GROMACS .gro file of C-alpha atoms in nm:
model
  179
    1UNK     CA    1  -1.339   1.334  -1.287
    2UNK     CA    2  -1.024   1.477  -1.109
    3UNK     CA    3  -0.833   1.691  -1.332
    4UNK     CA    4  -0.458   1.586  -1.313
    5UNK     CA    5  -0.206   1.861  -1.241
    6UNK     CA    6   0.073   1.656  -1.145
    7UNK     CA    7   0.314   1.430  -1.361
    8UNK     CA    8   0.335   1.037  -1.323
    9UNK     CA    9   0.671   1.005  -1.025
   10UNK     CA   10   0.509   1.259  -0.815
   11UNK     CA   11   0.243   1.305  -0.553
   12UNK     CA   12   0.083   1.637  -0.403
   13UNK     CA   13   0.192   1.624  -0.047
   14UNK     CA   14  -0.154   1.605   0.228
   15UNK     CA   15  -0.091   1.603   0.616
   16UNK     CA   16  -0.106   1.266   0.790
   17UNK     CA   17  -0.381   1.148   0.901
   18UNK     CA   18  -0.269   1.021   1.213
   19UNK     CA   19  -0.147   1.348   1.267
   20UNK     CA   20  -0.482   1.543   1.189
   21UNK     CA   21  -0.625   1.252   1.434
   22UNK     CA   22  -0.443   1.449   1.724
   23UNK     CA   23  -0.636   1.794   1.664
   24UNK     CA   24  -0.837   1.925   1.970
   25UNK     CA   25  -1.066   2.075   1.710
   26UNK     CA   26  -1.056   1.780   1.474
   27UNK     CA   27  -1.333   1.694   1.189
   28UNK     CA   28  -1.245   1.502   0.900
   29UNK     CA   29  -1.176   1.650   0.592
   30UNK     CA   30  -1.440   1.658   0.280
   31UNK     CA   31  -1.167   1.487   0.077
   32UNK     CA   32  -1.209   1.152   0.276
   33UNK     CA   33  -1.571   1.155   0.229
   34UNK     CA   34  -1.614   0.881  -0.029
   35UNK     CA   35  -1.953   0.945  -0.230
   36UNK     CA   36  -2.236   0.677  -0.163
   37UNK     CA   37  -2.238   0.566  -0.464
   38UNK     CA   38  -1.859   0.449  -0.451
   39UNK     CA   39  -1.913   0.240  -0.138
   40UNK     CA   40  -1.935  -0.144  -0.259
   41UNK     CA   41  -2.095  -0.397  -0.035
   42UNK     CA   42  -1.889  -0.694   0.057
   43UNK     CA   43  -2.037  -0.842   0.333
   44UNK     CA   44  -2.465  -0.850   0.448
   45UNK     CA   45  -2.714  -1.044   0.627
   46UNK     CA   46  -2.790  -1.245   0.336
   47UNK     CA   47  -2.423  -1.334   0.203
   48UNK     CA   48  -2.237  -1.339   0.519
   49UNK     CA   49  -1.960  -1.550   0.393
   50UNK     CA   50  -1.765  -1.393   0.177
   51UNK     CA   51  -1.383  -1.511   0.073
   52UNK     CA   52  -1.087  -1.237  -0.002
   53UNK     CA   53  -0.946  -1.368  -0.323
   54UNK     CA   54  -0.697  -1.600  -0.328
   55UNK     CA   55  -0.459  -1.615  -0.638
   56UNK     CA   56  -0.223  -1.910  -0.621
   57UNK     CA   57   0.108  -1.744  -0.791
   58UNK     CA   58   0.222  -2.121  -0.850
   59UNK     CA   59  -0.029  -2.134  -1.074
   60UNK     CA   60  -0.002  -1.869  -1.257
   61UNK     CA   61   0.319  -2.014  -1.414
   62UNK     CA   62   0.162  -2.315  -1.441
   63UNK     CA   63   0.122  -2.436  -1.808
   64UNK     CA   64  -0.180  -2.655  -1.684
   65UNK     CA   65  -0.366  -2.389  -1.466
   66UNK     CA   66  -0.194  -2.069  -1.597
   67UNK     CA   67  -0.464  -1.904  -1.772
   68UNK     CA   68  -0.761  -1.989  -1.527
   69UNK     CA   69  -0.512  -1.868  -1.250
   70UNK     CA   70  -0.474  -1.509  -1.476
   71UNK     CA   71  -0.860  -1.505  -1.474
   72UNK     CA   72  -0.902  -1.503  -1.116
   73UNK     CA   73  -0.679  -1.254  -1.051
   74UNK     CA   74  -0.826  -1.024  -1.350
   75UNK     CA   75  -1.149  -1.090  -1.125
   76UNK     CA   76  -0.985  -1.010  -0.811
   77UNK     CA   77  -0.831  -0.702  -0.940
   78UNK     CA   78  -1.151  -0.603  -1.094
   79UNK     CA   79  -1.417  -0.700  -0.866
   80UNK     CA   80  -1.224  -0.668  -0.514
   81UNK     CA   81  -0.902  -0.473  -0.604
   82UNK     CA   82  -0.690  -0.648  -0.334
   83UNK     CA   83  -0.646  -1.049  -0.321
   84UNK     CA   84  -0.464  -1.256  -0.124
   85UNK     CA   85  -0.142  -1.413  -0.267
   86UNK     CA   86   0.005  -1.771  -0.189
   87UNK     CA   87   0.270  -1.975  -0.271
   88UNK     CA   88   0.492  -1.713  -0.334
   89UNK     CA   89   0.855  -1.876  -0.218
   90UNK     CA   90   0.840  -1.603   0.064
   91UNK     CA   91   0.843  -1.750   0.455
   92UNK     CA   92   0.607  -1.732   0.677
   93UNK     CA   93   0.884  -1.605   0.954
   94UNK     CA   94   0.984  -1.330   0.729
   95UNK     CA   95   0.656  -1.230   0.664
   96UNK     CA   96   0.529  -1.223   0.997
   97UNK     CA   97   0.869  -1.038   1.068
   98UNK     CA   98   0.837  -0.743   0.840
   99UNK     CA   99   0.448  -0.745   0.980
  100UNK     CA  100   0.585  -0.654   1.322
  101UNK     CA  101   0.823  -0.398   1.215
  102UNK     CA  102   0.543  -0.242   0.977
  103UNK     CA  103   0.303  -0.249   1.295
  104UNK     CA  104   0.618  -0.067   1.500
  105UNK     CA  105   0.704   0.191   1.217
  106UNK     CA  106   0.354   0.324   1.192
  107UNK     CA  107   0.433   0.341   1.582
  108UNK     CA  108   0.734   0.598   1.579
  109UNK     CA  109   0.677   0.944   1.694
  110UNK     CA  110   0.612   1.169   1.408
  111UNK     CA  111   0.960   1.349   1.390
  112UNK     CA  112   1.117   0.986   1.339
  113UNK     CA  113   0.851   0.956   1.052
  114UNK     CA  114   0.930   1.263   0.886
  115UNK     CA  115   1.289   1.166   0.799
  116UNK     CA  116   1.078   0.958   0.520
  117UNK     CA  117   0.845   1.236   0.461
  118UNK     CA  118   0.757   1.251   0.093
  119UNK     CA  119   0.911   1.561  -0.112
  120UNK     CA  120   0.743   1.692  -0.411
  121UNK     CA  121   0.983   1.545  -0.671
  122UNK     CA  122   0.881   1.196  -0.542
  123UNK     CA  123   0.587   1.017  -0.481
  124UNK     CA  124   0.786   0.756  -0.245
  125UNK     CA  125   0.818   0.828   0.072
  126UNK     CA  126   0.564   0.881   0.389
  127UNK     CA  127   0.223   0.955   0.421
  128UNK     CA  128  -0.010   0.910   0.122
  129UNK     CA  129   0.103   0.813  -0.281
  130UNK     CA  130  -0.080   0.883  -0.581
  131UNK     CA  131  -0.215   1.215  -0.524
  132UNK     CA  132  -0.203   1.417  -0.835
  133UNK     CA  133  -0.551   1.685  -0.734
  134UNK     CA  134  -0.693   1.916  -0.455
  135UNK     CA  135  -1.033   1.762  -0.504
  136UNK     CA  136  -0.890   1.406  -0.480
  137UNK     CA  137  -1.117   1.184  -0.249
  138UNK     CA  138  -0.871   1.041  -0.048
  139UNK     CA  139  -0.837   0.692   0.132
  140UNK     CA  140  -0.806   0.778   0.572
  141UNK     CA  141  -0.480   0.622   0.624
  142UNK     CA  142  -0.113   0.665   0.628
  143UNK     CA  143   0.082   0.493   0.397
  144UNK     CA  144   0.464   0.410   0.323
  145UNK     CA  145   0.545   0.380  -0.047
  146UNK     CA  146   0.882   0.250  -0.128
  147UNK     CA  147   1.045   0.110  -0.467
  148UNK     CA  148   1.183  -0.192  -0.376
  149UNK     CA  149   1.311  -0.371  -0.758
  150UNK     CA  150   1.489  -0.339  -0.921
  151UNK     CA  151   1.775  -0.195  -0.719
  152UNK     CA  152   1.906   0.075  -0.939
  153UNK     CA  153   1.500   0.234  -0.937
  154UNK     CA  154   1.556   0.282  -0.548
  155UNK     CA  155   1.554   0.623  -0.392
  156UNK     CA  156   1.882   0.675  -0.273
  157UNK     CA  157   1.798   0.870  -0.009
  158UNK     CA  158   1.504   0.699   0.133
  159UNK     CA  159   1.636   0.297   0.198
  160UNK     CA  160   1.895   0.441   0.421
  161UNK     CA  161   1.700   0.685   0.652
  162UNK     CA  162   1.458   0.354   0.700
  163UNK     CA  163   1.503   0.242   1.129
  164UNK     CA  164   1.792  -0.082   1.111
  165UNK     CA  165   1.546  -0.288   1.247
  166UNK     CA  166   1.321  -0.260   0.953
  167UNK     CA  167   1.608  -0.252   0.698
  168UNK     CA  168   1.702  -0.651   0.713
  169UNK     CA  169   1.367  -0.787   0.702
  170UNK     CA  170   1.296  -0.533   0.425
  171UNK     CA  171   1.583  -0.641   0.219
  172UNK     CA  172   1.512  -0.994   0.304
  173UNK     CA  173   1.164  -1.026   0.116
  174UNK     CA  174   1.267  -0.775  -0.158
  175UNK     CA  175   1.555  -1.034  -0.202
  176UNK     CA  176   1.350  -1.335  -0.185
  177UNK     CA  177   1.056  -1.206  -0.360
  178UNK     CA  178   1.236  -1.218  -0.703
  179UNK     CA  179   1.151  -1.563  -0.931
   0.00000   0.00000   0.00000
């Protein structure tokens, strides 16, 4: 097991991957190697139908349905570690909206990007989240990790370097998102 040399709130900082991508002499890194062991398979020739999770949040308020609700999702969590979440009160248009302007963000040139570039002190920011050791096996991806709620827990100094046109759809489902 990693030994871990940073303190919850922060994240070691590792190059981007879309950046490491663009290297004439490019081979990917041991840390993104994930062991054979670790690799879980979700889909073969003899199950090859095979639903994502879906957890009903309705439901899990529900006095009825409440607690089956609360097992699936300790399944999900468990079993698949991602579900898919629905009747959540957020709209379809604004979903599909932020979508778009995640698919264009991840587009930017780089030096747009690093204006959101992580910093040592906090783990929000650009590029990957959660990385507290060197010998850290790694997910091969990008990321953008932002606080959105409460308000006050915000970075200050990350909302406002965010492009406009990702700003209002942003503050749109952090807005509607609340129950």
């Amino acid at each position: 097991m990693a030994e871990i040399t940073k303190p919850f709130g922060t994240s070691l900082l590792v190059p981007s991957v879309q950046e490491l991508a663009k290297e004439k002499t490019f081979k990917v890194p041991q840390r993104y190697f994930q062991h054979q062991h670790d690799n879980v398979v979700v889909f073969s020739e003899t199950n090859s139908f095979v639903e994502i999770p879906i957890i009903d949040m309705q439901s899990l308020f529900s006095v009825e349905s409440g607690s089956s609700e609360l097992a699936k999702l300790h399944l999900a969590c468990k079993e698949w570690g991602f579900f898919q979440l629905i009747n959540h009160g957020v709209s379809s248009s604004l979903v599909e909206r932020l979508k778009l302007e995640i698919q264009d963000f991840f587009n930017l040139p780089m030096e747009e990007k690093r204006k959101l570039w992580q910093n040592p002190q906090h783990m929000e920011g650009f590029v990957q989240a959660f990385v507290v050791s060197d010998d850290q096996r790694l997910d091969w991806g990008d990321m953008f990790y932002m606080t959105t709620l409460p308000t006050h827990a915000r970075k200050s100094h990350l909302f406002p370097q965010l492009p406009l046109r990702f700003r209002f759809p942003s503050q749109s489902l952090f807005t509607n998102s609340c129950i």
